[in-house]
Amino acid sequence: MKRTIYPKGQAELINNEEKAREFFESQRWPDGPVCPHCGLVGEAYKLQGKTTRKGLYKCAGCRKKFTVTMRSIFEDSHIPLHKWFYAIHLMCSSKKGMSAYQFHRMTATYYGEKVSYRTAWFMFHRIRFAMTQHPMVEKLSGTVECDETYVGGKIRVGTYKPRDGKKPKYRSPRDNKAVVFSVLQRGGDVRSRHIERVTADNLRPIVDEMIAEDAHVMTDSSTALTGALADRKHDQVNHRHDEYVRYENGVCITTNTIEGYFSLLKRGIYGTYHQVGKPYLQQYLNEFDFRYNNRKSTDMERSGVALRATAGKRLTLRRPIGIQ
Ligand SMILES: [Zn+2]
């Protein structure tokens, strides 16, 4: 029995290299081929010699040659486009993410030959890079929920004695964990950041960058956040007193939406990825943010958004992925 992975009629995109390239051309160039060298639109012609590489265009303006993958995350990749599409589709349609290792195994079943784990890992990081939001996007407005959460890094909690005779230290369950701070517009988008520590100084620039001046901000009773939100319209729920939802003049004050997002993020990180290195955490956050922000689309539409976002972005192995 052959399982359908792509919706009907679209399956050839992950099976047929030519169809995949034509599809990418139609997505990337809705008004005809755009020359990446000089920016001329719709003035290029296809080169169709017997020995010519498939999908090669020549610009009538600058006379230079190009293909659709140029200046995209697919540039210089030896992986055929249809396999890239398979990876993008799996990542966009799996709610809790898809591990590179699982993709590596699935390619064996689907294509009869494996994409190596190392290659799969690199492909997935490139896709996450494409999913990264543009830094100049609109600020979040309306009702905005903020919260932080701690991921990873299990250690034994309690007092531990260093061997070298130094003073015993207390280790809290939060030591060794990574902090994620997220801002979520109710009914809208979420944006997450990996930060070093929760302090008002660390949070203030993020608050200024992400939240509109007139937004109504809701948080739990964290003191660092109170400091960072000093000049904003700000309401808190006190989890310590078992308060999670409160109504004031018909307005629902709660951080339950963002807590829900965190639970999905954690289930994904623990269940799918198991371990995420701190330098890469931001990339995984971008991936989860992307899926959440496109949650109202179908799996196919979401894959389309990711595919269009691949254009104009390049990532090479030598560039540290965690730093942008
Ligand atoms: Zn040109």
Tab-separated table of C-alpha atoms and ligand atoms in Angstrom:
chain	number	residue	atom	x	y	z
A	1	MET	CA	0.000	0.000	0.000
A	2	LYS	CA	1.364	3.348	-0.975
A	3	ARG	CA	0.484	6.109	1.415
A	4	THR	CA	-0.192	9.540	0.056
A	5	ILE	CA	2.025	12.121	1.636
A	6	TYR	CA	1.127	15.033	-0.572
A	7	PRO	CA	-2.513	15.850	-1.332
A	8	LYS	CA	-3.924	14.409	-4.532
A	9	GLY	CA	-2.670	16.014	-7.707
A	10	GLN	CA	0.341	17.519	-5.947
A	11	ALA	CA	2.230	14.283	-5.356
A	12	GLU	CA	4.311	14.754	-8.475
A	13	LEU	CA	5.935	17.794	-6.903
A	14	ILE	CA	7.871	15.533	-4.585
A	15	ASN	CA	8.446	12.833	-7.203
A	16	ASN	CA	9.285	14.677	-10.366
A	17	GLU	CA	12.173	17.106	-10.556
A	18	GLU	CA	10.860	18.893	-13.666
A	19	LYS	CA	7.405	19.470	-12.176
A	20	ALA	CA	8.991	20.661	-8.935
A	21	ARG	CA	11.134	23.210	-10.763
A	22	GLU	CA	8.213	24.475	-12.848
A	23	PHE	CA	6.158	24.857	-9.684
A	24	PHE	CA	8.910	26.794	-7.935
A	25	GLU	CA	9.263	29.042	-11.002
A	26	SER	CA	5.537	29.782	-10.937
A	27	GLN	CA	5.694	30.579	-7.211
A	28	ARG	CA	8.833	32.640	-7.290
A	29	TRP	CA	8.211	34.412	-10.580
A	30	PRO	CA	4.458	35.024	-10.974
A	31	ASP	CA	5.190	37.718	-13.617
A	32	GLY	CA	7.781	35.799	-15.585
A	33	PRO	CA	11.460	35.085	-14.858
A	34	VAL	CA	13.273	37.724	-12.808
A	35	CYS	CA	16.994	38.108	-13.511
A	36	PRO	CA	18.884	37.880	-10.204
A	37	HIS	CA	21.825	39.778	-11.726
A	38	CYS	CA	20.097	42.940	-12.953
A	39	GLY	CA	16.509	42.590	-11.696
A	40	LEU	CA	14.884	42.692	-15.150
A	41	VAL	CA	11.416	41.089	-15.078
A	42	GLY	CA	10.017	38.807	-17.777
A	43	GLU	CA	12.787	39.511	-20.302
A	44	ALA	CA	14.694	36.262	-20.019
A	45	TYR	CA	14.436	33.297	-22.371
A	46	LYS	CA	14.911	29.634	-21.707
A	47	LEU	CA	18.047	27.935	-23.034
A	48	GLN	CA	17.105	24.620	-24.545
A	49	GLY	CA	20.176	23.046	-26.111
A	50	LYS	CA	20.664	19.289	-25.875
A	51	THR	CA	23.563	19.637	-23.477
A	52	THR	CA	22.145	22.609	-21.599
A	53	ARG	CA	21.331	22.226	-17.938
A	54	LYS	CA	17.564	22.034	-17.384
A	55	GLY	CA	15.885	25.197	-16.181
A	56	LEU	CA	18.627	27.542	-17.358
A	57	TYR	CA	17.585	31.052	-18.427
A	58	LYS	CA	19.460	33.843	-20.126
A	59	CYS	CA	18.660	37.479	-19.443
A	60	ALA	CA	18.009	39.601	-22.542
A	61	GLY	CA	19.253	42.672	-20.661
A	62	CYS	CA	22.567	41.734	-19.070
A	63	ARG	CA	23.117	38.516	-21.101
A	64	LYS	CA	23.876	36.551	-17.964
A	65	LYS	CA	22.567	33.091	-17.197
A	66	PHE	CA	20.552	32.011	-14.175
A	67	THR	CA	18.184	29.389	-12.769
A	68	VAL	CA	15.260	29.645	-10.386
A	69	THR	CA	17.272	28.374	-7.423
A	70	MET	CA	19.801	31.185	-7.634
A	71	ARG	CA	19.780	33.426	-4.516
A	72	SER	CA	17.481	31.068	-2.667
A	73	ILE	CA	18.202	28.542	0.082
A	74	PHE	CA	18.459	25.898	-2.665
A	75	GLU	CA	21.397	27.534	-4.410
A	76	ASP	CA	24.455	25.280	-4.762
A	77	SER	CA	22.567	22.370	-3.255
A	78	HIS	CA	23.165	18.975	-4.817
A	79	ILE	CA	19.818	17.797	-3.456
A	80	PRO	CA	17.147	17.830	-6.165
A	81	LEU	CA	14.284	20.292	-5.663
A	82	HIS	CA	11.601	17.633	-5.333
A	83	LYS	CA	13.374	16.203	-2.265
A	84	TRP	CA	13.548	19.691	-0.812
A	85	PHE	CA	9.802	19.994	-1.351
A	86	TYR	CA	9.266	16.739	0.497
A	87	ALA	CA	11.234	18.095	3.466
A	88	ILE	CA	9.381	21.431	3.427
A	89	HIS	CA	6.023	19.735	3.223
A	90	LEU	CA	6.764	17.384	6.113
A	91	MET	CA	7.995	20.226	8.249
A	92	CYS	CA	5.009	22.441	7.483
A	93	SER	CA	2.408	19.763	8.065
A	94	SER	CA	3.784	18.169	11.238
A	95	LYS	CA	2.385	20.095	14.146
A	96	LYS	CA	5.191	19.154	16.517
A	97	GLY	CA	7.971	19.377	13.964
A	98	MET	CA	9.907	16.765	12.046
A	99	SER	CA	13.326	15.523	12.999
A	100	ALA	CA	16.113	15.387	10.457
A	101	TYR	CA	16.710	11.792	11.464
A	102	GLN	CA	13.171	10.790	10.692
A	103	PHE	CA	13.380	12.505	7.322
A	104	HIS	CA	16.595	10.646	6.623
A	105	ARG	CA	14.796	7.348	7.266
A	106	MET	CA	11.666	8.349	5.360
A	107	THR	CA	13.617	9.209	2.216
A	108	ALA	CA	14.831	5.606	2.188
A	109	THR	CA	11.262	4.308	2.158
A	110	TYR	CA	9.977	6.862	-0.282
A	111	TYR	CA	12.771	7.255	-2.824
A	112	GLY	CA	14.631	3.999	-2.287
A	113	GLU	CA	17.804	5.898	-1.462
A	114	LYS	CA	18.650	7.815	1.636
A	115	VAL	CA	19.470	11.439	2.035
A	116	SER	CA	22.271	11.230	4.590
A	117	TYR	CA	21.492	12.359	8.114
A	118	ARG	CA	24.036	15.151	7.913
A	119	THR	CA	22.473	16.438	4.690
A	120	ALA	CA	18.974	16.163	6.136
A	121	TRP	CA	20.068	18.099	9.209
A	122	PHE	CA	21.502	20.834	7.063
A	123	MET	CA	18.412	20.964	4.829
A	124	PHE	CA	16.184	21.371	7.858
A	125	HIS	CA	18.259	24.216	9.198
A	126	ARG	CA	18.061	25.957	5.848
A	127	ILE	CA	14.288	25.580	5.874
A	128	ARG	CA	14.115	27.012	9.403
A	129	PHE	CA	16.210	29.881	8.179
A	130	ALA	CA	13.658	30.512	5.409
A	131	MET	CA	10.882	30.458	8.008
A	132	THR	CA	12.549	33.231	10.000
A	133	GLN	CA	10.478	36.364	10.119
A	134	HIS	CA	11.725	39.545	8.607
A	135	PRO	CA	13.057	41.752	11.431
A	136	MET	CA	11.042	44.770	10.292
A	137	VAL	CA	7.599	43.162	10.506
A	138	GLU	CA	4.693	45.030	12.063
A	139	LYS	CA	4.449	45.284	15.837
A	140	LEU	CA	1.916	43.177	17.691
A	141	SER	CA	-1.126	45.122	18.820
A	142	GLY	CA	-4.556	44.725	20.429
A	143	THR	CA	-4.450	42.256	23.313
A	144	VAL	CA	-0.928	40.922	23.707
A	145	GLU	CA	0.161	38.149	26.068
A	146	CYS	CA	3.800	37.830	27.188
A	147	ASP	CA	5.453	35.072	29.135
A	148	GLU	CA	8.666	33.166	29.508
A	149	THR	CA	9.332	29.449	29.702
A	150	TYR	CA	12.316	27.217	30.378
A	151	VAL	CA	13.339	24.390	28.088
A	152	GLY	CA	15.817	21.515	28.310
A	153	GLY	CA	18.715	20.922	30.638
A	154	LYS	CA	17.645	18.384	33.231
A	155	ILE	CA	19.911	18.396	36.297
A	156	ARG	CA	19.732	17.024	39.799
A	157	VAL	CA	18.166	19.605	41.997
A	158	GLY	CA	19.571	20.319	45.450
A	159	THR	CA	22.747	21.325	47.164
A	160	TYR	CA	25.863	19.918	45.650
A	161	LYS	CA	29.395	19.929	47.019
A	162	PRO	CA	32.142	20.797	44.589
A	163	ARG	CA	35.072	18.333	44.795
A	164	ASP	CA	37.660	21.057	45.265
A	165	GLY	CA	36.437	21.914	48.743
A	166	LYS	CA	34.711	25.135	47.724
A	167	LYS	CA	31.430	26.216	49.292
A	168	PRO	CA	28.430	23.949	48.599
A	169	LYS	CA	26.126	25.384	45.957
A	170	TYR	CA	22.397	25.135	45.529
A	171	ARG	CA	21.253	24.129	42.057
A	172	SER	CA	17.773	25.090	41.053
A	173	PRO	CA	15.840	23.229	38.354
A	174	ARG	CA	16.220	26.328	36.186
A	175	ASP	CA	20.018	26.311	36.142
A	176	ASN	CA	21.205	24.880	32.885
A	177	LYS	CA	17.883	25.521	31.167
A	178	ALA	CA	17.391	27.884	28.264
A	179	VAL	CA	14.937	30.756	28.597
A	180	VAL	CA	12.377	31.427	25.890
A	181	PHE	CA	10.459	34.668	25.959
A	182	SER	CA	7.394	34.934	23.730
A	183	VAL	CA	4.960	37.649	22.786
A	184	LEU	CA	1.594	36.646	21.359
A	185	GLN	CA	-1.165	38.765	19.908
A	186	ARG	CA	-4.504	37.203	20.739
A	187	GLY	CA	-5.968	35.901	17.483
A	188	GLY	CA	-2.746	36.905	15.726
A	189	ASP	CA	0.944	36.097	15.559
A	190	VAL	CA	3.511	34.917	18.048
A	191	ARG	CA	7.194	35.848	18.252
A	192	SER	CA	9.691	33.967	20.375
A	193	ARG	CA	13.214	34.748	21.478
A	194	HIS	CA	15.876	32.781	23.221
A	195	ILE	CA	17.314	35.025	25.926
A	196	GLU	CA	20.132	34.562	28.413
A	197	ARG	CA	18.302	35.580	31.581
A	198	VAL	CA	14.957	37.086	32.528
A	199	THR	CA	15.779	40.624	33.579
A	200	ALA	CA	13.975	43.865	32.876
A	201	ASP	CA	17.032	45.076	30.924
A	202	ASN	CA	16.991	42.014	28.673
A	203	LEU	CA	13.249	42.197	28.098
A	204	ARG	CA	12.833	45.924	27.463
A	205	PRO	CA	14.378	46.002	23.954
A	206	ILE	CA	12.260	43.006	22.921
A	207	VAL	CA	9.109	44.633	24.295
A	208	ASP	CA	9.916	47.878	22.439
A	209	GLU	CA	10.649	46.030	19.216
A	210	MET	CA	7.626	43.725	19.222
A	211	ILE	CA	4.724	45.399	21.017
A	212	ALA	CA	2.817	48.420	19.751
A	213	GLU	CA	2.588	51.398	22.129
A	214	ASP	CA	-1.190	51.163	22.549
A	215	ALA	CA	-1.403	47.411	23.052
A	216	HIS	CA	-3.065	45.971	26.156
A	217	VAL	CA	-0.418	43.669	27.637
A	218	MET	CA	-1.217	40.707	29.878
A	219	THR	CA	1.349	38.763	31.859
A	220	ASP	CA	1.723	36.708	35.009
A	221	SER	CA	3.137	38.353	38.103
A	222	SER	CA	6.788	38.358	37.036
A	223	THR	CA	8.706	41.313	38.414
A	224	ALA	CA	11.129	41.546	35.489
A	225	LEU	CA	8.200	41.963	33.126
A	226	THR	CA	6.610	44.591	35.356
A	227	GLY	CA	9.823	46.597	35.020
A	228	ALA	CA	10.026	46.144	31.263
A	229	LEU	CA	6.375	47.114	30.782
A	230	ALA	CA	6.376	50.117	33.118
A	231	ASP	CA	4.937	52.571	30.582
A	232	ARG	CA	2.393	50.203	28.999
A	233	LYS	CA	-1.220	49.333	29.665
A	234	HIS	CA	-0.523	46.205	31.649
A	235	ASP	CA	-2.621	43.671	33.598
A	236	GLN	CA	-1.447	40.645	35.528
A	237	VAL	CA	-2.899	37.366	36.682
A	238	ASN	CA	-1.417	35.893	39.811
A	239	HIS	CA	-0.725	32.198	39.302
A	240	ARG	CA	0.512	31.908	42.882
A	241	HIS	CA	-2.971	32.621	44.121
A	242	ASP	CA	-4.395	30.165	41.613
A	243	GLU	CA	-5.692	32.950	39.466
A	244	TYR	CA	-5.536	32.121	35.744
A	245	VAL	CA	-8.454	34.000	34.261
A	246	ARG	CA	-10.087	37.201	35.475
A	247	TYR	CA	-12.735	39.402	33.892
A	248	GLU	CA	-12.551	43.151	34.217
A	249	ASN	CA	-15.185	45.271	32.456
A	250	GLY	CA	-15.812	42.444	30.020
A	251	VAL	CA	-12.117	42.042	29.184
A	252	CYS	CA	-10.643	38.590	29.695
A	253	ILE	CA	-7.331	38.856	31.516
A	254	THR	CA	-5.295	35.690	31.125
A	255	THR	CA	-2.062	34.284	29.727
A	256	ASN	CA	-3.637	30.987	28.758
A	257	THR	CA	-3.170	31.484	25.008
A	258	ILE	CA	0.573	31.802	25.321
A	259	GLU	CA	0.723	28.955	27.847
A	260	GLY	CA	-1.003	26.834	25.220
A	261	TYR	CA	1.607	27.816	22.665
A	262	PHE	CA	4.401	26.912	25.085
A	263	SER	CA	2.896	23.509	25.712
A	264	LEU	CA	2.934	22.798	21.971
A	265	LEU	CA	6.503	24.094	21.707
A	266	LYS	CA	7.639	21.882	24.584
A	267	ARG	CA	5.874	18.807	23.312
A	268	GLY	CA	7.620	19.403	19.990
A	269	ILE	CA	11.049	19.986	21.468
A	270	TYR	CA	10.913	17.039	23.880
A	271	GLY	CA	8.890	14.687	21.700
A	272	THR	CA	10.346	15.296	18.256
A	273	TYR	CA	13.759	16.841	18.705
A	274	HIS	CA	14.614	15.423	22.170
A	275	GLN	CA	17.563	17.721	22.523
A	276	VAL	CA	18.167	21.109	21.056
A	277	GLY	CA	21.580	22.712	21.362
A	278	LYS	CA	21.428	26.202	22.822
A	279	PRO	CA	23.045	27.826	19.753
A	280	TYR	CA	20.278	26.352	17.586
A	281	LEU	CA	17.313	26.994	19.852
A	282	GLN	CA	16.342	30.258	18.136
A	283	GLN	CA	16.065	28.411	14.825
A	284	TYR	CA	13.638	25.905	16.308
A	285	LEU	CA	11.636	28.765	17.811
A	286	ASN	CA	11.405	30.328	14.349
A	287	GLU	CA	10.044	27.050	13.044
A	288	PHE	CA	7.352	26.769	15.732
A	289	ASP	CA	6.458	30.455	15.374
A	290	PHE	CA	6.104	29.984	11.627
A	291	ARG	CA	3.711	27.069	11.968
A	292	TYR	CA	1.674	28.886	14.608
A	293	ASN	CA	1.465	32.076	12.554
A	294	ASN	CA	0.224	30.109	9.568
A	295	ARG	CA	-2.047	27.852	11.610
A	296	LYS	CA	-5.199	28.927	9.794
A	297	SER	CA	-3.863	27.781	6.419
A	298	THR	CA	-4.066	24.254	5.098
A	299	ASP	CA	-0.899	22.134	5.065
A	300	MET	CA	-0.507	22.825	1.353
A	301	GLU	CA	-0.897	26.587	1.741
A	302	ARG	CA	1.582	26.608	4.608
A	303	SER	CA	4.118	24.741	2.487
A	304	GLY	CA	3.544	27.332	-0.234
A	305	VAL	CA	4.273	30.190	2.167
A	306	ALA	CA	7.499	28.472	3.279
A	307	LEU	CA	8.483	27.831	-0.314
A	308	ARG	CA	8.023	31.454	-1.329
A	309	ALA	CA	10.034	32.500	1.720
A	310	THR	CA	13.043	30.528	0.461
A	311	ALA	CA	13.740	33.125	-2.202
A	312	GLY	CA	16.287	35.800	-1.476
A	313	LYS	CA	17.783	33.834	1.399
A	314	ARG	CA	21.032	31.957	1.438
A	315	LEU	CA	22.727	30.053	4.171
A	316	THR	CA	26.077	28.341	3.924
A	317	LEU	CA	27.628	25.788	6.215
A	318	ARG	CA	30.410	28.072	7.361
A	319	ARG	CA	28.052	30.693	8.720
A	320	PRO	CA	27.078	29.991	12.337
A	321	ILE	CA	23.406	29.132	12.213
A	322	GLY	CA	22.465	30.311	15.690
A	323	ILE	CA	23.608	33.848	14.975
A	324	GLN	CA	21.862	35.971	12.423
B	1	ZN	ZN	19.877	40.484	-16.234
